[in-house]
Amino acid sequence: MIEIDALTRVYGTTAVVDNVSLTVPRGEICVVVGTSGSGKTTLLRMINRLVEPSSGSVRIGGEDTRGFVAYQLRRRIGYVIQGNGLFPHHTVGQNIATVPSLLNWDKARIRARVDELLTLFQLDPEDYRDRMPRQLSGGQQQRIGVARALAAEPEILLMDEPFGALDPVIRSKAQADLLAIQRRFGTTIMLVTHDMTEAMALGTRIAVMDAGKLLQYAPPAEIISRPATVFVDALIGSGDRPFRMLALQKVRDHVEPGAAAGLPIDEEASLREAYAECLWSGRDAVPVVRDGALVGRITLARLTALAARPQ
Amino acid sequence: MTAGAVMRTVLLLVLVAFLVTPQSFAPVFEPLTRYGAPAIYAQGSLVDITLSHLGITLVATLAATLVAVGLAIVVTRPFGAEFLPLSRSISHIGQTFPPVAVLAMAVPVLGFGTEPTLVALFLYGLLPIFENAIAGLSGVSREVREAARGMGMTGWQRLARVELPLALPVMLTGIRVSAVIALSTATIGSTVAAKTLGEVIIAGLTTNNTAFVLQGGLIVGALAILINDGLMALERLLRRRNGLADTTAR
């Protein structure tokens, strides 16, 4: 759990982060969205004290971060940055082992952890452990960056535009991987992005910032249906609202009994994908399958109703 | 083996052969002498003189490396940033001051011998090492520094595990330049009685014996080429290990 209380950072006479309070419950993903210069990165960096707050406090698992020596605090918090910042002179294995070796884990434990994480990120340890970072693709480097942040089993993971340097195809794969890993470890994540679509895809809650202030902190559906200010509304994009709404939910929760013709859709797909399928193939309903077996259908009428503004 | 490597090996073998059995090269230098003067310098063992020359160069370069790298580390830390202009001035003065002038001023204080030469070479060698060390340390990418801090490394750990290893190839370039300069400049140490290859050259100049001048000069030249090449190879190795592109000029 991360509790941020009246956090402020002043540079000169400007408050880059201005009296921000928010709580990220354990195991949730808080995505901080804002334009550049909104203070979102500074907010994130104050949590592991890469930037010292001018006033206010941060508590992690109930403990005030000011009670720690800064570098010891950082060893307990995973940190991923844009462009991954892998150490170019260390092997993949050494990079992942950075924090465990700072914490003086014994060699066998470090090695086991490195191999575990490599396997988790679908990289064969035998093949990848001793490679240098520059021998990896951008997507692989990004995965190693996340693996390094998770190596010492932190309760909290801070991510600063972690997928910013990836192309769209690799990015959605990386986002799906992150969600899977978050579910597996139950890590509390705070992630900064300027991409609203990414925020919607990842966040259990979204914090919208502008000019150092927190404008709204709410679950994605609420951000879409009840934007707190004109700025939040603009950030979502009025033309995208119904589609963002549909993207938040899965077909699984809206299956109706009945039959439909044509190519089926998996129940794990989003409503947005189902809607697109209806429109593109000109059908009023699409069959839904679970593990390849027919379970029902989803109708265009139902999808249209779900895309409307909640009352 | 490349052509360059073959030539370097031949150069090394010829140099060693000449130092160990100089008299066997007498016929080569004979035509350069006049009035039956000796063709080969024999007032001292060439091996001893060469080793002493190398020793003086090594000590001066090591001392310059320690001081210049130390200063570069201090001025690239947040607490030392304000000393950067001052340190730059000192190392620039060291470079612009002619070593001969340093010798002239150091002799009254330190006496004749090796010490004034060491002081002159030390001062002369500071600048290239200092500037390259700063370039190397400040050339470590922002992401890498940020990651090192964010992972929870202390200041010392960041320096020792990340910044110095990544800066090392660039630092080594400065050390190489400095070492080669010191190697050739050390010859003037013999004007104040330091035991260097300058002794051979000066003996040739005072007795009008071109063979001696050439011998001294060729040994210094050969050593400079070999040391330069050796350190360059080391730089390339370090760059590769650091996962950087090989940008060392060949």
Coordinates of C-alpha atoms in Angstrom, one line a residue:
Chain A
M1 CA 0.0 0.0 0.0
I2 CA 1.2 3.5 -0.9
E3 CA -0.2 6.4 1.1
I4 CA 0.7 9.8 -0.3
D5 CA -0.3 12.7 1.9
A6 CA -0.3 16.4 0.9
L7 CA 2.9 15.8 -1.1
T8 CA 4.5 19.0 -2.5
R9 CA 7.7 19.7 -4.4
V10 CA 8.7 23.2 -5.1
Y11 CA 11.5 24.3 -7.5
G12 CA 12.2 28.0 -7.1
T13 CA 8.7 29.5 -6.8
T14 CA 6.9 26.8 -8.9
A15 CA 5.2 23.9 -7.3
V16 CA 5.9 21.0 -9.7
V17 CA 3.8 18.8 -7.5
D18 CA 1.2 20.7 -5.5
N19 CA -0.4 19.1 -2.5
V20 CA -1.1 15.7 -3.9
S21 CA -2.8 13.1 -1.7
L22 CA -3.8 9.6 -2.9
T23 CA -3.7 6.0 -1.6
V24 CA -2.9 3.0 -3.7
P25 CA -4.3 -0.1 -2.0
R26 CA -2.2 -3.2 -1.8
G27 CA -2.1 -5.2 -5.1
E28 CA -3.6 -2.4 -7.2
I29 CA -2.2 -0.6 -10.2
C30 CA -2.4 3.1 -10.1
V31 CA -1.6 4.8 -13.4
V32 CA -0.7 8.5 -13.2
V33 CA -1.6 10.2 -16.5
G34 CA -0.8 13.7 -17.5
T35 CA 0.9 15.8 -20.2
S36 CA 4.6 16.5 -20.0
G37 CA 5.4 19.0 -17.3
S38 CA 2.3 17.9 -15.3
G39 CA 4.5 16.7 -12.4
K40 CA 3.7 13.0 -12.8
T41 CA 7.3 11.9 -12.9
T42 CA 8.3 14.1 -10.0
L43 CA 5.4 12.6 -8.0
L44 CA 6.7 9.1 -8.8
R45 CA 10.3 9.9 -8.0
M46 CA 9.3 11.3 -4.6
I47 CA 8.0 7.9 -3.6
N48 CA 11.5 6.3 -3.6
R49 CA 13.0 9.7 -2.7
L50 CA 15.0 10.2 -5.9
V51 CA 13.4 13.6 -5.4
E52 CA 13.0 14.8 -1.8
P53 CA 9.6 16.2 -1.1
S54 CA 9.4 19.9 -0.1
S55 CA 6.5 19.0 2.3
G56 CA 4.0 16.2 2.9
S57 CA 4.7 12.5 3.4
V58 CA 4.7 9.1 1.8
R59 CA 4.0 5.9 3.7
I60 CA 4.7 2.5 2.3
G61 CA 3.0 -0.4 4.1
G62 CA 2.3 2.1 6.9
E63 CA 5.9 3.2 7.3
D64 CA 6.9 6.7 6.7
T65 CA 9.6 6.8 4.0
R66 CA 11.5 9.5 5.8
G67 CA 12.4 7.0 8.4
F68 CA 14.7 5.1 6.0
V69 CA 18.1 5.8 4.6
A70 CA 17.3 6.8 1.0
Y71 CA 19.3 4.1 -0.7
Q72 CA 17.9 1.4 1.6
L73 CA 14.4 2.5 0.9
R74 CA 15.1 2.2 -2.9
R75 CA 16.3 -1.4 -2.5
R76 CA 12.8 -2.2 -1.2
I77 CA 11.1 -0.6 -4.1
G78 CA 11.2 -1.8 -7.7
Y79 CA 12.0 0.9 -10.2
V80 CA 11.7 0.8 -14.0
I81 CA 12.5 3.7 -16.3
Q82 CA 11.9 4.6 -19.9
G83 CA 14.7 3.2 -22.1
N84 CA 15.3 0.7 -19.3
G85 CA 18.7 2.0 -18.2
L86 CA 20.3 -1.5 -18.2
F87 CA 24.0 -1.4 -17.3
P88 CA 25.7 -2.0 -20.6
H89 CA 28.8 -3.5 -19.1
H90 CA 26.9 -6.1 -17.1
T91 CA 25.4 -9.3 -18.4
V92 CA 21.7 -9.9 -18.4
G93 CA 22.1 -12.1 -15.3
Q94 CA 24.2 -9.4 -13.5
N95 CA 21.7 -6.7 -14.4
I96 CA 18.8 -8.7 -12.9
A97 CA 20.9 -9.5 -9.8
T98 CA 21.7 -5.8 -9.1
V99 CA 19.5 -5.3 -6.1
P100 CA 19.9 -8.9 -4.6
S101 CA 23.6 -8.5 -4.7
L102 CA 23.3 -5.1 -3.1
L103 CA 21.3 -6.9 -0.4
N104 CA 24.1 -9.5 -0.1
W105 CA 21.9 -12.5 -1.0
D106 CA 24.0 -15.6 -1.3
K107 CA 25.1 -16.7 -4.8
A108 CA 22.8 -19.7 -5.1
R109 CA 19.8 -17.7 -4.1
I110 CA 20.6 -15.0 -6.6
R111 CA 21.2 -17.4 -9.4
A112 CA 17.9 -19.2 -8.7
R113 CA 16.0 -15.9 -8.7
V114 CA 17.7 -14.8 -12.0
D115 CA 16.7 -18.0 -13.7
E116 CA 13.2 -17.9 -12.3
L117 CA 12.6 -14.3 -13.6
L118 CA 14.1 -15.1 -17.0
T119 CA 11.8 -18.1 -17.3
L120 CA 8.9 -16.0 -16.2
F121 CA 9.7 -13.5 -19.0
Q122 CA 9.9 -16.3 -21.6
L123 CA 13.7 -16.0 -22.0
D124 CA 15.6 -19.3 -21.7
P125 CA 18.1 -18.8 -18.8
E126 CA 20.8 -20.9 -20.4
D127 CA 20.6 -18.8 -23.6
Y128 CA 20.1 -15.3 -22.1
R129 CA 21.8 -15.3 -18.7
D130 CA 25.3 -14.4 -20.0
R131 CA 24.3 -12.2 -22.9
M132 CA 25.1 -8.5 -22.9
P133 CA 22.1 -6.0 -23.0
R134 CA 23.1 -4.7 -26.5
Q135 CA 22.6 -8.2 -27.9
L136 CA 18.9 -8.1 -27.0
S137 CA 16.0 -6.6 -28.9
G138 CA 14.2 -3.5 -27.5
G139 CA 11.4 -5.6 -26.2
Q140 CA 13.7 -8.1 -24.5
Q141 CA 15.7 -5.2 -22.9
Q142 CA 12.5 -3.8 -21.6
R143 CA 11.6 -7.2 -20.0
I144 CA 15.0 -7.4 -18.4
G145 CA 14.4 -3.9 -17.0
V146 CA 11.2 -5.1 -15.3
A147 CA 12.9 -8.4 -14.2
R148 CA 15.7 -6.4 -12.6
A149 CA 13.1 -4.2 -10.8
L150 CA 11.3 -7.3 -9.5
A151 CA 14.4 -9.3 -8.5
A152 CA 14.4 -8.6 -4.8
E153 CA 10.7 -9.3 -4.5
P154 CA 9.6 -5.7 -3.8
E155 CA 6.1 -5.1 -2.5
I156 CA 6.0 -2.0 -4.7
L157 CA 7.0 -1.3 -8.3
L158 CA 7.4 2.2 -9.7
M159 CA 7.4 2.5 -13.4
D160 CA 8.2 5.7 -15.3
E161 CA 6.9 5.4 -18.9
P162 CA 8.2 1.8 -19.0
F163 CA 6.8 1.1 -22.5
G164 CA 7.4 4.4 -24.1
A165 CA 10.3 3.2 -26.3
L166 CA 8.5 0.2 -27.6
D167 CA 6.6 -0.2 -30.9
P168 CA 2.8 -0.7 -30.6
V169 CA 2.8 -4.5 -31.1
I170 CA 5.5 -5.2 -28.6
R171 CA 3.9 -2.6 -26.2
S172 CA 0.6 -4.4 -25.9
K173 CA 2.5 -7.7 -25.3
A174 CA 4.5 -6.0 -22.6
Q175 CA 1.4 -4.6 -21.0
A176 CA -0.2 -8.0 -21.0
D177 CA 2.9 -9.5 -19.5
L178 CA 3.0 -6.9 -16.8
L179 CA -0.7 -7.6 -15.8
A180 CA 0.0 -11.3 -15.7
I181 CA 3.1 -10.8 -13.4
Q182 CA 1.2 -8.3 -11.3
R183 CA -1.5 -10.9 -10.7
R184 CA 1.0 -13.5 -9.9
F185 CA 3.1 -11.6 -7.3
G186 CA 0.3 -9.2 -6.1
T187 CA 2.7 -6.3 -6.5
T188 CA 1.4 -2.8 -5.9
I189 CA 2.3 -0.8 -8.9
M190 CA 2.4 2.9 -9.6
L191 CA 3.0 3.6 -13.3
V192 CA 3.4 7.0 -15.1
T193 CA 2.4 7.4 -18.7
H194 CA 1.1 10.1 -21.0
D195 CA -0.9 7.6 -23.0
M196 CA -4.6 7.4 -21.9
T197 CA -5.1 4.1 -23.8
E198 CA -2.3 2.5 -21.8
A199 CA -3.7 4.0 -18.6
M200 CA -7.1 2.5 -19.3
A201 CA -5.6 -0.9 -20.2
L202 CA -3.5 -1.2 -17.0
G203 CA -4.9 0.9 -14.3
T204 CA -7.3 -0.3 -11.5
R205 CA -7.3 3.4 -10.7
I206 CA -6.2 6.4 -12.8
A207 CA -4.7 9.6 -11.4
V208 CA -5.0 12.5 -13.8
M209 CA -2.5 15.3 -13.2
D210 CA -2.1 18.7 -14.7
A211 CA 0.2 21.6 -13.6
G212 CA 1.3 19.8 -10.5
K213 CA -2.3 19.2 -9.2
L214 CA -4.2 15.9 -9.0
L215 CA -7.4 16.5 -10.9
Q216 CA -9.1 13.2 -10.5
Y217 CA -8.3 9.8 -9.0
A218 CA -10.8 7.2 -9.8
P219 CA -11.4 3.8 -11.6
P220 CA -11.2 4.0 -15.4
A221 CA -15.0 3.7 -15.9
E222 CA -15.6 6.7 -13.6
I223 CA -12.9 8.8 -15.3
I224 CA -14.7 8.1 -18.6
S225 CA -18.2 8.6 -17.5
R226 CA -17.7 11.4 -15.0
P227 CA -14.5 13.4 -15.8
A228 CA -13.8 15.8 -13.0
T229 CA -12.7 18.7 -15.2
V230 CA -12.7 19.8 -18.9
F231 CA -9.0 18.8 -19.0
V232 CA -9.7 15.2 -18.0
D233 CA -12.4 15.1 -20.6
A234 CA -10.1 16.4 -23.2
L235 CA -7.4 13.9 -22.3
I236 CA -9.9 11.0 -22.8
G237 CA -11.0 12.4 -26.1
S238 CA -14.8 12.8 -26.5
G239 CA -14.8 10.8 -29.7
D240 CA -13.2 7.8 -28.0
R241 CA -15.4 7.7 -24.9
P242 CA -17.8 4.9 -25.9
F243 CA -15.0 2.8 -27.2
R244 CA -12.8 3.3 -24.1
M245 CA -15.9 2.2 -22.1
L246 CA -16.2 -1.0 -24.1
A247 CA -12.5 -1.7 -23.9
L248 CA -12.7 -1.8 -20.1
Q249 CA -15.0 -4.9 -20.0
K250 CA -14.7 -8.5 -21.2
V251 CA -17.1 -10.4 -23.4
R252 CA -17.2 -13.1 -20.6
D253 CA -19.4 -11.0 -18.4
H254 CA -22.0 -10.2 -21.0
V255 CA -22.6 -13.5 -22.8
E256 CA -26.3 -14.3 -23.6
P257 CA -27.7 -17.7 -24.4
G258 CA -28.5 -18.3 -28.0
A259 CA -26.9 -18.9 -31.4
A260 CA -25.2 -16.7 -33.9
A261 CA -23.7 -17.3 -37.3
G262 CA -20.1 -16.8 -38.4
L263 CA -16.7 -16.7 -36.9
P264 CA -16.8 -16.9 -33.0
I265 CA -14.9 -14.6 -30.6
D266 CA -13.1 -15.7 -27.4
E267 CA -14.8 -14.8 -24.1
E268 CA -11.6 -13.2 -22.9
A269 CA -11.8 -10.6 -25.7
S270 CA -12.8 -7.1 -24.7
L271 CA -16.3 -5.7 -25.6
R272 CA -14.5 -3.3 -27.9
E273 CA -13.1 -6.1 -30.0
A274 CA -16.6 -7.8 -30.1
Y275 CA -18.1 -4.5 -31.2
A276 CA -15.5 -4.1 -33.9
E277 CA -16.2 -7.7 -35.0
C278 CA -20.0 -7.0 -35.3
L279 CA -19.5 -3.8 -37.3
W280 CA -16.8 -5.2 -39.6
S281 CA -18.6 -8.4 -40.5
G282 CA -22.1 -6.7 -40.5
R283 CA -23.6 -9.2 -38.0
D284 CA -26.1 -8.4 -35.2
A285 CA -24.6 -11.1 -32.9
V286 CA -21.3 -13.0 -32.6
P287 CA -20.9 -16.5 -31.1
V288 CA -18.7 -16.7 -28.0
V289 CA -16.4 -19.5 -27.2
R290 CA -14.5 -20.6 -24.1
D291 CA -11.5 -22.8 -24.7
G292 CA -12.9 -23.4 -28.2
A293 CA -16.3 -24.6 -27.0
L294 CA -19.4 -22.5 -27.7
V295 CA -20.9 -20.8 -24.6
G296 CA -23.4 -18.4 -26.2
R297 CA -23.4 -15.2 -28.1
I298 CA -23.0 -11.4 -27.7
T299 CA -25.4 -9.1 -29.5
L300 CA -24.8 -5.7 -31.1
A301 CA -27.8 -4.3 -29.3
R302 CA -26.3 -5.3 -25.9
L303 CA -22.9 -3.8 -26.9
T304 CA -24.5 -0.6 -28.1
A305 CA -26.3 -0.3 -24.7
L306 CA -23.1 -0.9 -22.8
A307 CA -21.3 1.8 -24.8
A308 CA -23.7 4.4 -23.7
R309 CA -22.9 6.8 -20.8
P310 CA -23.8 5.0 -17.5
Q311 CA -26.8 6.6 -15.8
Chain B
M1 CA 47.7 -12.2 -37.7
T2 CA 47.2 -8.8 -39.4
A3 CA 49.9 -6.9 -41.1
G4 CA 50.0 -4.4 -38.3
A5 CA 50.5 -7.2 -35.7
V6 CA 53.3 -8.7 -37.8
M7 CA 55.0 -5.3 -38.0
R8 CA 54.7 -4.7 -34.3
T9 CA 56.1 -8.1 -33.4
V10 CA 59.0 -7.5 -35.8
L11 CA 59.6 -4.1 -34.2
L12 CA 59.6 -5.5 -30.7
L13 CA 62.0 -8.3 -31.7
V14 CA 64.4 -5.8 -33.4
L15 CA 64.2 -3.5 -30.4
V16 CA 65.0 -6.3 -27.9
A17 CA 67.8 -7.6 -30.1
F18 CA 69.3 -4.1 -30.3
L19 CA 69.1 -3.5 -26.6
V20 CA 70.6 -6.9 -25.7
T21 CA 73.4 -7.1 -28.3
P22 CA 73.9 -3.5 -29.6
Q23 CA 77.3 -4.3 -31.1
S24 CA 75.8 -6.6 -33.6
F25 CA 74.1 -3.6 -35.1
A26 CA 77.3 -1.7 -35.5
P27 CA 77.6 -2.2 -39.2
V28 CA 74.2 -0.5 -39.6
F29 CA 75.3 2.6 -37.8
E30 CA 78.9 2.7 -39.0
P31 CA 78.2 4.9 -42.1
L32 CA 76.8 7.6 -39.8
T33 CA 80.0 8.0 -37.9
R34 CA 83.0 10.1 -38.8
Y35 CA 86.7 9.9 -38.0
G36 CA 86.4 6.4 -36.6
A37 CA 84.1 7.4 -33.8
P38 CA 82.3 4.5 -32.1
A39 CA 79.1 3.5 -33.9
I40 CA 77.3 2.2 -30.8
Y41 CA 76.8 4.0 -27.5
A42 CA 78.8 2.1 -24.9
Q43 CA 79.1 4.5 -22.0
G44 CA 76.4 2.6 -20.2
S45 CA 74.2 -0.5 -20.7
L46 CA 71.4 0.4 -23.1
V47 CA 69.1 -2.1 -21.3
D48 CA 69.7 -0.3 -18.0
I49 CA 69.1 3.1 -19.5
T50 CA 66.0 2.0 -21.3
L51 CA 64.6 0.4 -18.1
S52 CA 65.3 3.6 -16.2
H53 CA 63.6 5.6 -18.9
L54 CA 60.6 3.4 -18.8
G55 CA 60.6 3.5 -15.0
I56 CA 60.6 7.3 -14.9
T57 CA 57.8 7.4 -17.5
L58 CA 55.7 4.9 -15.6
V59 CA 56.1 6.6 -12.2
A60 CA 55.2 10.0 -13.6
T61 CA 52.3 8.7 -15.6
L62 CA 50.9 6.7 -12.6
A63 CA 51.2 9.7 -10.3
A64 CA 49.5 11.9 -12.9
T65 CA 46.8 9.3 -13.4
L66 CA 46.1 9.1 -9.6
V67 CA 45.9 12.8 -9.2
A68 CA 44.0 13.6 -12.4
V69 CA 41.5 10.8 -12.0
G70 CA 41.0 11.6 -8.4
L71 CA 40.4 15.3 -9.2
A72 CA 38.0 14.3 -12.0
I73 CA 36.0 12.1 -9.6
V74 CA 35.7 14.9 -7.1
V75 CA 34.6 17.6 -9.6
T76 CA 32.0 15.3 -11.1
R77 CA 30.3 14.7 -7.7
P78 CA 27.6 17.2 -6.7
F79 CA 29.7 18.4 -3.8
G80 CA 32.8 19.0 -5.9
A81 CA 31.2 20.6 -9.0
E82 CA 32.3 24.1 -7.9
F83 CA 35.9 23.1 -8.0
L84 CA 35.7 22.2 -11.7
P85 CA 36.9 25.6 -13.1
L86 CA 39.8 25.7 -10.6
S87 CA 40.9 22.1 -11.4
R88 CA 40.7 22.9 -15.1
S89 CA 42.9 25.9 -14.6
I90 CA 45.5 24.0 -12.7
S91 CA 45.7 21.2 -15.2
H92 CA 45.9 23.7 -18.1
I93 CA 48.7 25.6 -16.5
G94 CA 50.5 22.2 -16.0
Q95 CA 50.1 21.6 -19.7
T96 CA 51.1 25.0 -21.0
F97 CA 54.2 25.3 -18.8
P98 CA 57.2 23.9 -20.9
P99 CA 58.8 20.9 -19.2
V100 CA 62.2 22.5 -19.7
A101 CA 61.1 25.5 -17.7
V102 CA 59.8 23.2 -14.9
L103 CA 63.2 21.4 -14.9
A104 CA 65.0 24.7 -14.6
M105 CA 62.9 25.8 -11.7
A106 CA 62.8 22.4 -10.0
V107 CA 66.6 21.8 -10.0
P108 CA 67.4 24.5 -7.4
V109 CA 64.8 23.0 -5.1
L110 CA 65.1 19.2 -5.7
G111 CA 68.7 19.1 -7.0
F112 CA 70.0 17.2 -10.1
G113 CA 68.8 13.8 -10.9
T114 CA 65.5 12.0 -11.4
E115 CA 63.2 14.1 -9.1
P116 CA 62.9 17.3 -11.2
T117 CA 62.2 15.1 -14.3
L118 CA 59.4 13.3 -12.5
V119 CA 57.9 16.7 -11.5
A120 CA 58.0 18.0 -15.0
L121 CA 56.5 14.9 -16.6
F122 CA 53.9 14.7 -13.9
L123 CA 52.7 18.2 -14.5
Y124 CA 52.8 17.8 -18.2
G125 CA 50.7 14.6 -18.1
L126 CA 47.9 15.9 -15.9
L127 CA 45.7 17.6 -18.5
P128 CA 45.0 14.8 -21.0
I129 CA 44.1 12.4 -18.2
F130 CA 42.0 14.9 -16.4
E131 CA 40.0 16.0 -19.4
N132 CA 39.4 12.5 -20.6
A133 CA 38.4 11.3 -17.1
I134 CA 35.8 14.1 -16.9
A135 CA 34.6 13.3 -20.4
G136 CA 34.4 9.6 -19.5
L137 CA 32.6 10.1 -16.2
S138 CA 30.1 12.7 -17.6
G139 CA 29.6 10.5 -20.7
V140 CA 27.7 7.8 -18.7
S141 CA 24.1 8.0 -19.9
R142 CA 21.4 9.7 -17.8
E143 CA 19.3 6.5 -17.9
V144 CA 22.1 4.4 -16.5
R145 CA 22.9 6.8 -13.7
E146 CA 19.2 7.1 -12.9
A147 CA 18.9 3.3 -12.8
A148 CA 21.9 3.0 -10.5
R149 CA 20.4 5.5 -8.1
G150 CA 16.9 4.0 -8.4
M151 CA 18.2 0.5 -7.6
G152 CA 19.5 1.8 -4.3
M153 CA 23.3 2.0 -4.9
T154 CA 25.2 4.3 -2.6
G155 CA 27.4 7.0 -4.1
W156 CA 30.5 4.8 -3.8
Q157 CA 28.7 1.9 -5.3
R158 CA 27.5 4.0 -8.3
L159 CA 31.1 5.2 -8.8
A160 CA 32.8 1.8 -8.4
R161 CA 30.3 -0.4 -10.1
V162 CA 28.8 1.8 -12.8
E163 CA 30.6 5.1 -13.5
L164 CA 34.2 4.1 -13.4
P165 CA 33.9 0.9 -15.4
L166 CA 31.9 2.7 -18.1
A167 CA 34.3 5.7 -18.1
L168 CA 37.5 3.5 -18.2
P169 CA 38.0 3.2 -21.9
V170 CA 37.8 7.0 -22.3
M171 CA 40.1 7.5 -19.3
L172 CA 42.5 5.1 -20.8
T173 CA 42.7 7.2 -24.0
G174 CA 44.0 10.1 -21.8
I175 CA 46.4 7.9 -20.0
R176 CA 47.8 6.6 -23.3
V177 CA 48.3 10.1 -24.7
S178 CA 49.9 11.2 -21.5
A179 CA 52.2 8.1 -21.3
V180 CA 53.4 8.6 -24.9
I181 CA 54.1 12.3 -24.3
A182 CA 55.9 11.5 -21.1
L183 CA 58.0 8.8 -22.9
S184 CA 59.3 11.2 -25.4
T185 CA 59.6 14.2 -23.1
A186 CA 61.6 12.2 -20.5
T187 CA 64.6 12.5 -22.8
I188 CA 65.1 16.1 -21.7
G189 CA 65.6 14.8 -18.1
S190 CA 69.1 13.8 -19.1
T191 CA 70.0 17.6 -19.2
V192 CA 69.6 17.5 -15.4
A193 CA 71.3 14.1 -15.0
A194 CA 68.3 11.8 -14.9
K195 CA 69.1 8.4 -16.4
T196 CA 67.0 8.4 -19.6
L197 CA 67.6 7.7 -23.2
G198 CA 68.2 11.4 -23.6
E199 CA 71.7 10.6 -22.4
V200 CA 72.4 8.7 -25.7
I201 CA 71.0 11.6 -27.8
I202 CA 72.9 14.3 -25.8
A203 CA 76.2 12.3 -26.1
G204 CA 75.6 12.2 -29.8
L205 CA 74.9 15.9 -30.0
T206 CA 78.0 16.9 -28.0
T207 CA 80.4 14.7 -29.9
N208 CA 78.7 15.3 -33.3
N209 CA 77.9 11.6 -33.6
T210 CA 74.7 11.1 -35.6
A211 CA 74.7 7.4 -34.9
F212 CA 74.2 8.0 -31.2
V213 CA 71.4 10.6 -31.8
L214 CA 69.7 8.2 -34.1
Q215 CA 70.0 5.2 -31.6
G216 CA 68.5 7.2 -28.8
G217 CA 65.7 8.6 -30.9
L218 CA 64.9 5.2 -32.5
I219 CA 64.6 3.4 -29.2
V220 CA 62.3 6.1 -27.8
G221 CA 60.2 6.0 -31.0
A222 CA 59.9 2.2 -31.0
L223 CA 58.9 2.2 -27.4
A224 CA 56.3 4.9 -28.0
I225 CA 54.7 3.0 -30.9
L226 CA 54.6 -0.3 -28.9
I227 CA 53.1 1.3 -25.8
N228 CA 50.6 3.3 -27.8
D229 CA 49.5 0.2 -29.7
G230 CA 49.3 -1.9 -26.5
L231 CA 47.2 0.6 -24.7
M232 CA 44.9 1.0 -27.7
A233 CA 44.3 -2.7 -27.8
L234 CA 43.4 -2.5 -24.1
E235 CA 40.9 0.3 -24.9
R236 CA 39.3 -1.7 -27.6
L237 CA 39.0 -4.7 -25.3
L238 CA 37.4 -2.5 -22.6
R239 CA 35.0 -0.9 -25.0
R240 CA 33.8 -4.3 -26.2
R241 CA 33.4 -5.5 -22.6
N242 CA 31.4 -2.4 -21.9
G243 CA 29.0 -3.3 -24.7
L244 CA 29.9 -0.1 -26.6
A245 CA 30.7 0.3 -30.3
D246 CA 34.4 0.1 -31.0
T247 CA 35.3 3.7 -31.8
T248 CA 39.0 3.6 -31.1
A249 CA 40.9 5.0 -34.1
R250 CA 43.2 2.4 -35.6

